[in-house]
Coordinates of C-alpha atoms and ligand atoms in Angstrom, one line a residue:
X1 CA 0.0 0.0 0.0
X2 CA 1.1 3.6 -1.0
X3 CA 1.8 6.2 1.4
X4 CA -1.5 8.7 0.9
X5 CA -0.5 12.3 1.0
X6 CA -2.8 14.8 2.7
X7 CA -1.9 17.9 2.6
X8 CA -3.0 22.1 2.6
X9 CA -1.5 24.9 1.3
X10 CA -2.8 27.9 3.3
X11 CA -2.1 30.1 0.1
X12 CA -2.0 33.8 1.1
X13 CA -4.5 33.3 4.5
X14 CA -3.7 33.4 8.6
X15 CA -2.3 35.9 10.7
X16 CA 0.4 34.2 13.0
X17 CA -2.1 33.6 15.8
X18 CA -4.7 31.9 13.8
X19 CA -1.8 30.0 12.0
X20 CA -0.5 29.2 15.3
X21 CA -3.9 28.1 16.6
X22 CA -4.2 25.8 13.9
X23 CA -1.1 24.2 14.1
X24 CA -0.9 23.8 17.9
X25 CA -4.4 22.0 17.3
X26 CA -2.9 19.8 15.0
X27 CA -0.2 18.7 17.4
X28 CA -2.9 18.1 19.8
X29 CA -4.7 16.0 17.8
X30 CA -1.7 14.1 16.6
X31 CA -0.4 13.6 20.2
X32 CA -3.9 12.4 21.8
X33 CA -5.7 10.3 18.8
X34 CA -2.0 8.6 17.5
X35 CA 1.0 8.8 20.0
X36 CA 2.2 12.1 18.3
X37 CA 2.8 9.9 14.8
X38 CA 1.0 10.0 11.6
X39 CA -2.1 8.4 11.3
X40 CA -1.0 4.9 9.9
X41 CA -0.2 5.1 6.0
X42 CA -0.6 8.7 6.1
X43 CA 2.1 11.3 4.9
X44 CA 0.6 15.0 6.3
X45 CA 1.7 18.0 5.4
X46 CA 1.2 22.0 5.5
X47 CA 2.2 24.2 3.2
X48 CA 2.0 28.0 5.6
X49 CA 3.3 31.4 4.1
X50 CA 6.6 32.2 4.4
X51 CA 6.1 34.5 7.4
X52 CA 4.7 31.3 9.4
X53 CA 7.5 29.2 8.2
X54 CA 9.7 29.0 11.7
X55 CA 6.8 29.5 13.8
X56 CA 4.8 26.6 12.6
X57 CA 8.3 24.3 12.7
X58 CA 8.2 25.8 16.3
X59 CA 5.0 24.4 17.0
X60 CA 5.2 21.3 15.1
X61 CA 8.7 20.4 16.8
X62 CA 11.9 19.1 15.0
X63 CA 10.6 15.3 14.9
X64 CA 6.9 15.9 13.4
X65 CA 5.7 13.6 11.1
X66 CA 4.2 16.0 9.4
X67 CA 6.3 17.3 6.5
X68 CA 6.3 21.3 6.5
X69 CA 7.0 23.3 3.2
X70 CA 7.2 26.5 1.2
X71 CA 4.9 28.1 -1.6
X72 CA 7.2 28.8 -3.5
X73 CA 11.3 29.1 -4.0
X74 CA 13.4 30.7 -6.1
X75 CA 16.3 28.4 -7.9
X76 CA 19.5 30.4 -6.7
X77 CA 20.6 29.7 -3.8
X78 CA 21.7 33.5 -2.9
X79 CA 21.9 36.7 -4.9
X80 CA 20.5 39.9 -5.5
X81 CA 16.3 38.5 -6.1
X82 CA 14.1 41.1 -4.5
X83 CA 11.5 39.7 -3.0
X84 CA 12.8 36.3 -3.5
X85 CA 13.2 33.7 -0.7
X86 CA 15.9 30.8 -1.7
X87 CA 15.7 27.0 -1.2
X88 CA 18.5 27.0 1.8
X89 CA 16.9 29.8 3.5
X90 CA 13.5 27.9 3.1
X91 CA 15.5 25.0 4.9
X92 CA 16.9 27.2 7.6
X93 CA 13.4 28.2 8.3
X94 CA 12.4 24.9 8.6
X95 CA 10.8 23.5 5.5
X96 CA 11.5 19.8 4.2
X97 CA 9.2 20.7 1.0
X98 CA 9.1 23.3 -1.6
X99 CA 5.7 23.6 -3.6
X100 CA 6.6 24.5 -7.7
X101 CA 4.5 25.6 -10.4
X102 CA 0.8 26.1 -8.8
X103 CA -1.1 27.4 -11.8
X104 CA -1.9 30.8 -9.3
X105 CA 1.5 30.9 -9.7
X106 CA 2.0 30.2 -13.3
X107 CA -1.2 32.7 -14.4
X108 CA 0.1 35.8 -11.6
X109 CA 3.6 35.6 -11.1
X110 CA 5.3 34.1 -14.9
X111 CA 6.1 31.0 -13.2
X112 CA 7.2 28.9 -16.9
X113 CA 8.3 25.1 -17.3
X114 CA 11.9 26.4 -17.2
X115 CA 11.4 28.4 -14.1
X116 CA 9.6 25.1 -12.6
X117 CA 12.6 22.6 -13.8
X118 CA 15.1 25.1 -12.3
X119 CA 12.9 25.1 -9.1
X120 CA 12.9 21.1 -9.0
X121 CA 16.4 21.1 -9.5
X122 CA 17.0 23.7 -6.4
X123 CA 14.7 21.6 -4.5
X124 CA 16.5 18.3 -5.0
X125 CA 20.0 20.0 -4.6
X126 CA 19.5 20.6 -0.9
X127 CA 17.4 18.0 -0.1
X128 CA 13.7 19.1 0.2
X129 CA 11.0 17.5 -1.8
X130 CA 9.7 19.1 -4.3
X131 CA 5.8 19.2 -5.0
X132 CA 5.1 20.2 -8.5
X133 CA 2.0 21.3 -9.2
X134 CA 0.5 20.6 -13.2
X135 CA -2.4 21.9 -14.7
X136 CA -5.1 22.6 -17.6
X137 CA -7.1 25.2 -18.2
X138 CA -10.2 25.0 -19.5
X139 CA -9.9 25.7 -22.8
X140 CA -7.2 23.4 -23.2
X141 CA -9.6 20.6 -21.5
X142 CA -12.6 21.8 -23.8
X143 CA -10.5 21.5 -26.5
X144 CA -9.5 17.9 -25.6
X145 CA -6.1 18.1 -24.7
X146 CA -5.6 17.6 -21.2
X147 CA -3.5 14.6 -20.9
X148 CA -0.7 16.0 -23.8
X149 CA -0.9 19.3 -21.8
X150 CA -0.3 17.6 -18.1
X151 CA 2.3 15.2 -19.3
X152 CA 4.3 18.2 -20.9
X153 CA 4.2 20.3 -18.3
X154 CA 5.6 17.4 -15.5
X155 CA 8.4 16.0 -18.3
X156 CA 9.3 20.1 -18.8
X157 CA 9.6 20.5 -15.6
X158 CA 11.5 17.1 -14.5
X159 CA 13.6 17.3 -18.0
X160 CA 17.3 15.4 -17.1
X161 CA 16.3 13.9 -13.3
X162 CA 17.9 10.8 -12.2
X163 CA 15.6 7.6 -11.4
X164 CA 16.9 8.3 -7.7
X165 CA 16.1 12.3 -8.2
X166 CA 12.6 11.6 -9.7
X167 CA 11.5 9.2 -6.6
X168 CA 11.6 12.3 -4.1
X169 CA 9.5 14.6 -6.3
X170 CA 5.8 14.1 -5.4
X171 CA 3.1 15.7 -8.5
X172 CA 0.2 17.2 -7.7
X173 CA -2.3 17.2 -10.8
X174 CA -4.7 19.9 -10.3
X175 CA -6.8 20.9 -13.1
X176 CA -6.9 25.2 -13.1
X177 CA -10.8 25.0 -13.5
X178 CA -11.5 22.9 -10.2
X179 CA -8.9 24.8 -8.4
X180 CA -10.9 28.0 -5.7
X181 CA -13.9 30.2 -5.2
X182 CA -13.3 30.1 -9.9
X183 CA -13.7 26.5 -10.1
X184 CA -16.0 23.7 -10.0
X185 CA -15.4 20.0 -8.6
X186 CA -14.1 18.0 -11.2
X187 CA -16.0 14.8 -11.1
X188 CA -14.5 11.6 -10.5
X189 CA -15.1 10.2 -14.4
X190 CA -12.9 13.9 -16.3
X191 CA -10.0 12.5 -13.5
X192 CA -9.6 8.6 -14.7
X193 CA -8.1 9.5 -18.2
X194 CA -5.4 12.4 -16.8
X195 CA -4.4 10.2 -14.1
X196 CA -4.3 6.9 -16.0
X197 CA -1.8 9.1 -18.3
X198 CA -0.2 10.1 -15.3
X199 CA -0.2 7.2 -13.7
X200 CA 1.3 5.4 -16.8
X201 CA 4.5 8.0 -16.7
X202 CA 5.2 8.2 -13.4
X203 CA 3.2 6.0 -10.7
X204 CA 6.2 3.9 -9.2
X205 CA 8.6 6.3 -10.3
X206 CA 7.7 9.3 -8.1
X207 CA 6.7 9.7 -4.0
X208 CA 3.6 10.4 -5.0
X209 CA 0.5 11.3 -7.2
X210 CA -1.7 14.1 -6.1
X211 CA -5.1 15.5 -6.7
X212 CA -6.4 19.3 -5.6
X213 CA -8.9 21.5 -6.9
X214 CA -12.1 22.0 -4.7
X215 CA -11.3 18.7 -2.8
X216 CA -14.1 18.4 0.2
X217 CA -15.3 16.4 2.9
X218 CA -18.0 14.8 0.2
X219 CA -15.8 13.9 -2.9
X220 CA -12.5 13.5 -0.5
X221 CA -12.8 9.5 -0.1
X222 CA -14.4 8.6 -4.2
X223 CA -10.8 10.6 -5.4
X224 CA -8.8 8.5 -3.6
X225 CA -10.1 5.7 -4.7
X226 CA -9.5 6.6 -8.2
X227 CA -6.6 4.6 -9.9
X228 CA -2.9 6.7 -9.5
X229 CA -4.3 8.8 -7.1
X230 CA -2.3 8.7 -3.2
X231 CA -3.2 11.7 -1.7
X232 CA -4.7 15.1 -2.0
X233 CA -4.0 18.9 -2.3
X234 CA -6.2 20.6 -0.4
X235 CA -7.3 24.5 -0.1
X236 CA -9.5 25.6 1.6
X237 CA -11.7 22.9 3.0
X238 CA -8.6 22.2 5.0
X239 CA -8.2 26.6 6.2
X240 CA -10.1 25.1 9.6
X241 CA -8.2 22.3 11.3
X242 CA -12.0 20.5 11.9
X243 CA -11.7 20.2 7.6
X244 CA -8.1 19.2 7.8
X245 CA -8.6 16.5 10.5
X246 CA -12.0 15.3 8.8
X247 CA -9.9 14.6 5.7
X248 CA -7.7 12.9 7.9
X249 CA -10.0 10.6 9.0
X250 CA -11.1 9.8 5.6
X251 CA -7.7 8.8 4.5
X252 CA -7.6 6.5 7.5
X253 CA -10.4 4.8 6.1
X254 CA -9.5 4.7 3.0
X255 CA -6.0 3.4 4.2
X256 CA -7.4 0.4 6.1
X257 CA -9.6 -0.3 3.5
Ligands
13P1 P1 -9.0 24.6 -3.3 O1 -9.0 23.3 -2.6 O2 -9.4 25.8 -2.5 O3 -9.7 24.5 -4.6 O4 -7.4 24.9 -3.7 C1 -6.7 23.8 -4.2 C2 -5.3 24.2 -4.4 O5 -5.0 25.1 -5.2 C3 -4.3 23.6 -3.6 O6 -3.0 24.0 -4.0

């Protein structure tokens, strides 16, 4: 059985108290409902803003099972970047992951496959997983190209990768129009054909095959269950803990079957 992945990205939400409140919950939760581990099969993680980084490793403690990461980093390690936070100083914060490529990333901020493989690359280079994130819009769906579009956008971005390089990288397939308060659920049958492309590329190769886009607590337990799919990318059903936990628990029963 396949480690499932849950995981949030609080995006651009949460004051430090409120991100503090929700992580301290989290411990709690960990500590009295599993010994302070993961939830058996389960690989959590949360993805805060950068101003939360050391504050939520703080909470979480140096031996949490649950991975923390980054939104985004740049692919230098140092320089003169404005603005720009670097994969080592993401570490020294206290991040094991680096999110690449989201598509409000890609559409805002000229993230492009090249900047995404350079990202990967940084990533890799000192040791943090990186979670790239791939995506159609829907004119590219409409138009009956998802698949082509997806699988260029992961092979772009993981161009030149060793078999023992690619194995860290987890990919997180979410479609831009399922993705926030813009999108709609995608239902279960548009997901079998991207992931069984997917899944033919990479499953086995890779730590892990994601879904996100408007995941909730009532399609959360039929997308795991689709074939490829070992954990989800979740916004902001997950913002409370109570949705983050909930998904949880649905993992666990998915996980023990
Ligand atoms: P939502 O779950 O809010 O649609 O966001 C998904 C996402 O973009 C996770 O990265």
């Amino acid at each position: 059985m396949n480690t499932i992945w849950i995981g949030t990205s609080w995006k651009m939400t949460k004051t430090l108290a409120e991100g503090r409140e929700w992580a301290t919950g989290l411990r709690g939760h960990l500590e009295s409902a599993h010994d302070g581990r993961a939830p058996a099969g389960i690989q959590p993680f949360i993805i805060p803003s950068f101003t939360a980084t050391t504050t939520v490793r703080g909470i979480l403690g140096e031996d949490s099972p649950v991975l923390l990461g980054v939104q985004n980093a740049h692919w230098e390690d140092a320089g003169a970047w404005t603005g720009e936070v670097s994969v080592p100083q993401a570490k020294d914060a206290g991040a094991q992951l680096v999110e690449i490529g989201h598509s409000e990333r890609r559409e805002h901020f000229g993230e492009t496959v090249e900047t995404t493989r350079l990202k990967v690359a940084a990533a890799l280079r000192h040791g943090l997983t990186p979670l790239l994130c791939i995506g159609e819009s829907a004119e590219v769906k409409e138009a009956g190209g998802s698949s082509a579009f997806i699988l260029d956008q992961a092979a772009g971005a993981l161009e030149g990768l060793s078999a023992d390089e690619l194995s860290r990288v987890v990919i997180a397939y979410e479609p831009i129009w399922a993705i926030g308060e813009k999108g709609r659920p995608a239902t279960i049958e548009e997901l079998i054909e991207p992931f069984a492309a997917l899944g033919a590329e990479y499953t086995g190769r890779v730590a892990g095959l994601l879904y996100g886009g408007s995941v909730n607590l009532d399609n959360a337990a039929d997308l795991l269950g689709i074939e490829h799919v070992n954990g989800l990318f979740v916004g902001r059903t997950a913002w409370k803990l109570e949705g983050y936990l909930e998904l949880l628990r649905i993992a666990a029963a998915h996980v023990a079957g």
